[in-house]
Amino acid sequence: MRLLITGAAGMLGQDVANAARDAGHDVVAFAHGELDITDPRAVREAITTASPDLVVNCAAWTNVDGAEEHERDATGVNGAGAGHVARAAAAEGAWTLHVSSDYVFDGSRRQPYVESDQTGPVSAYGRSKLAGELEVARHAPASHTIVRSSWLFGAGGPCFPATILRLAAERAELNVVDDQVGCPTFTGHLAQALLTLAEWRPQGVVHVAGGGACSWYEFANEIVHAARMECEVKPCSTRDMPRPARRPAYSVLGTERVGEAPVLPDWREGLSEYMAAKVSA
Ligand SMILES: NC(=O)c1ccc[n+]([C@@H]2O[C@H](COP(=O)([O-])OP(=O)(O)OC[C@H]3O[C@@H](n4cnc5c(N)ncnc54)[C@H](OP(=O)(O)O)[C@@H]3O)[C@@H](O)[C@H]2O)c1
């Protein structure tokens, strides 16, 4: 299959491009500097020239706190930009595989969110990602899969485990919030799932996230433990650690599309693979 990947130098984009090449697909990968998805003409030209079977949109504004002050810019990428990609893909007869986020939910539930649950983002980033879902559905109504995932971590980018490993090496103790619960997702696992979805092509939204769920505190504890570090991890509340953007208190993703949504390994397995990749890097 011929795959065009946007945002290909990002944390997820790198893993998708590598996994696709390893699987024998013909890959056309564009980093941000090579293709800016906010430029509709450039997007159309890139997609028309490459004539892919499928476009994986990994390009996004991912600075959650920064989006609060720059919501227009974030929405330009995550909303309108996603729409440009979907429109050009549809015009070329290509399927759009778009990556979205658990932050489209408000986090008020205490049981896993499924695809048809009411969205209600509580941050500018969440609103921009929801705008992207609507744009993709509008411009490629019969040829898109929107993959909501959550709490991504991977070898190819700055991420929570990398931050915890750095801080744990510098400090004797760390305070980490224990009142936000979600599904850490290893990008190596998500990349494989995206390739599966490239074959299956379920229409609409599917939830794909690491198995199990935990708080950031539990995640940090597991990271420090896996690295056999001495640092003590202590739980604290979101109120003790104010950030510009609100996060959902609970954004565990479940699925009602059994058989259509690939099932990922438990997040702890993802963490083991992440640690192994770090050691061998
Ligand atoms: N990280 C998470 O925890 C998480 C959770 C759920 C869903 N997601 C979603 O997963 C996807 C991949 O995220 P990621 O974690 O891999 O983020 P990432 O590492 O920040 O990758 C995003 C890539 O998009 C590029 N980009 C930004 N603006 C662009 C534009 N206008 N045109 C083209 N490329 C642009 C970035 O380039 P620059 O760095 O040069 O700006 C970066 O290389 C995104 O859709 C994100 O919303 C992420």
Coordinates of C-alpha atoms and ligand atoms in Angstrom, one line a residue, residues 7 9-13 32 35-38 57-62 77 99-102 125 129 149-152, ligand 1:
G7 CA 4.0 15.1 10.8
A9 CA 9.2 13.6 12.3
G10 CA 6.9 13.7 15.4
M11 CA 6.9 11.1 18.1
L12 CA 4.1 9.0 16.6
G13 CA 4.9 9.9 13.0
H32 CA 6.7 19.7 9.3
L35 CA 4.7 20.0 4.4
D36 CA 2.8 22.4 6.5
I37 CA -0.8 21.2 6.8
T38 CA -2.1 24.7 7.3
N57 CA -2.3 12.5 9.6
C58 CA 0.2 12.6 12.5
A59 CA 0.7 16.3 12.2
A60 CA -0.6 18.3 15.1
W61 CA -0.2 21.2 17.5
T62 CA 0.5 19.2 20.7
V77 CA -3.3 23.1 12.7
V99 CA -5.2 10.8 15.0
S100 CA -7.3 12.4 17.7
S101 CA -7.2 12.6 21.4
D102 CA -8.9 11.6 24.7
Y125 CA -6.2 21.9 22.8
K129 CA -8.8 18.3 18.3
S149 CA -5.7 7.7 21.5
S150 CA -4.3 8.9 24.8
W151 CA -1.2 9.7 26.9
L152 CA 1.3 8.8 24.2
Ligands
LIG1 N1 1.2 13.1 22.9 C1 0.1 12.7 23.5 O1 0.0 12.4 24.7 C2 -1.1 12.5 22.6 C3 -2.3 11.9 23.2 C4 -3.4 11.7 22.4 C5 -3.4 12.0 21.1 N2 -2.3 12.6 20.5 C6 -2.3 12.9 19.1 O2 -1.3 12.1 18.5 C7 -0.8 12.7 17.3 C8 0.7 12.6 17.3 O3 1.2 13.3 18.4 P1 2.7 13.2 18.9 O4 2.6 12.9 20.3 O5 3.5 12.4 18.0 O6 3.1 14.7 18.8 P2 4.4 15.4 18.2 O7 5.6 14.6 18.6 O8 4.3 16.8 18.7 O9 4.2 15.3 16.7 C9 3.4 16.2 15.9 C10 4.2 16.6 14.7 O10 3.4 17.5 13.9 C11 4.2 18.5 13.5 N3 3.4 19.7 13.1 C12 3.0 20.7 13.9 N4 2.4 21.6 13.2 C13 2.4 21.2 11.9 C14 1.9 21.7 10.7 N5 1.2 22.9 10.7 N6 2.1 21.0 9.6 C15 2.7 19.8 9.6 N7 3.2 19.3 10.7 C16 3.0 20.0 11.9 C17 5.2 18.8 14.6 O11 6.3 19.5 14.1 P3 7.1 20.6 15.0 O12 7.6 19.8 16.2 O13 8.1 21.0 14.1 O14 6.0 21.6 15.3 C18 5.5 17.4 15.0 O15 6.6 16.8 14.3 C19 -1.4 14.1 17.3 O16 -2.6 14.2 16.5 C20 -1.8 14.3 18.8 O17 -2.8 15.3 18.9 C21 -1.1 12.8 21.3

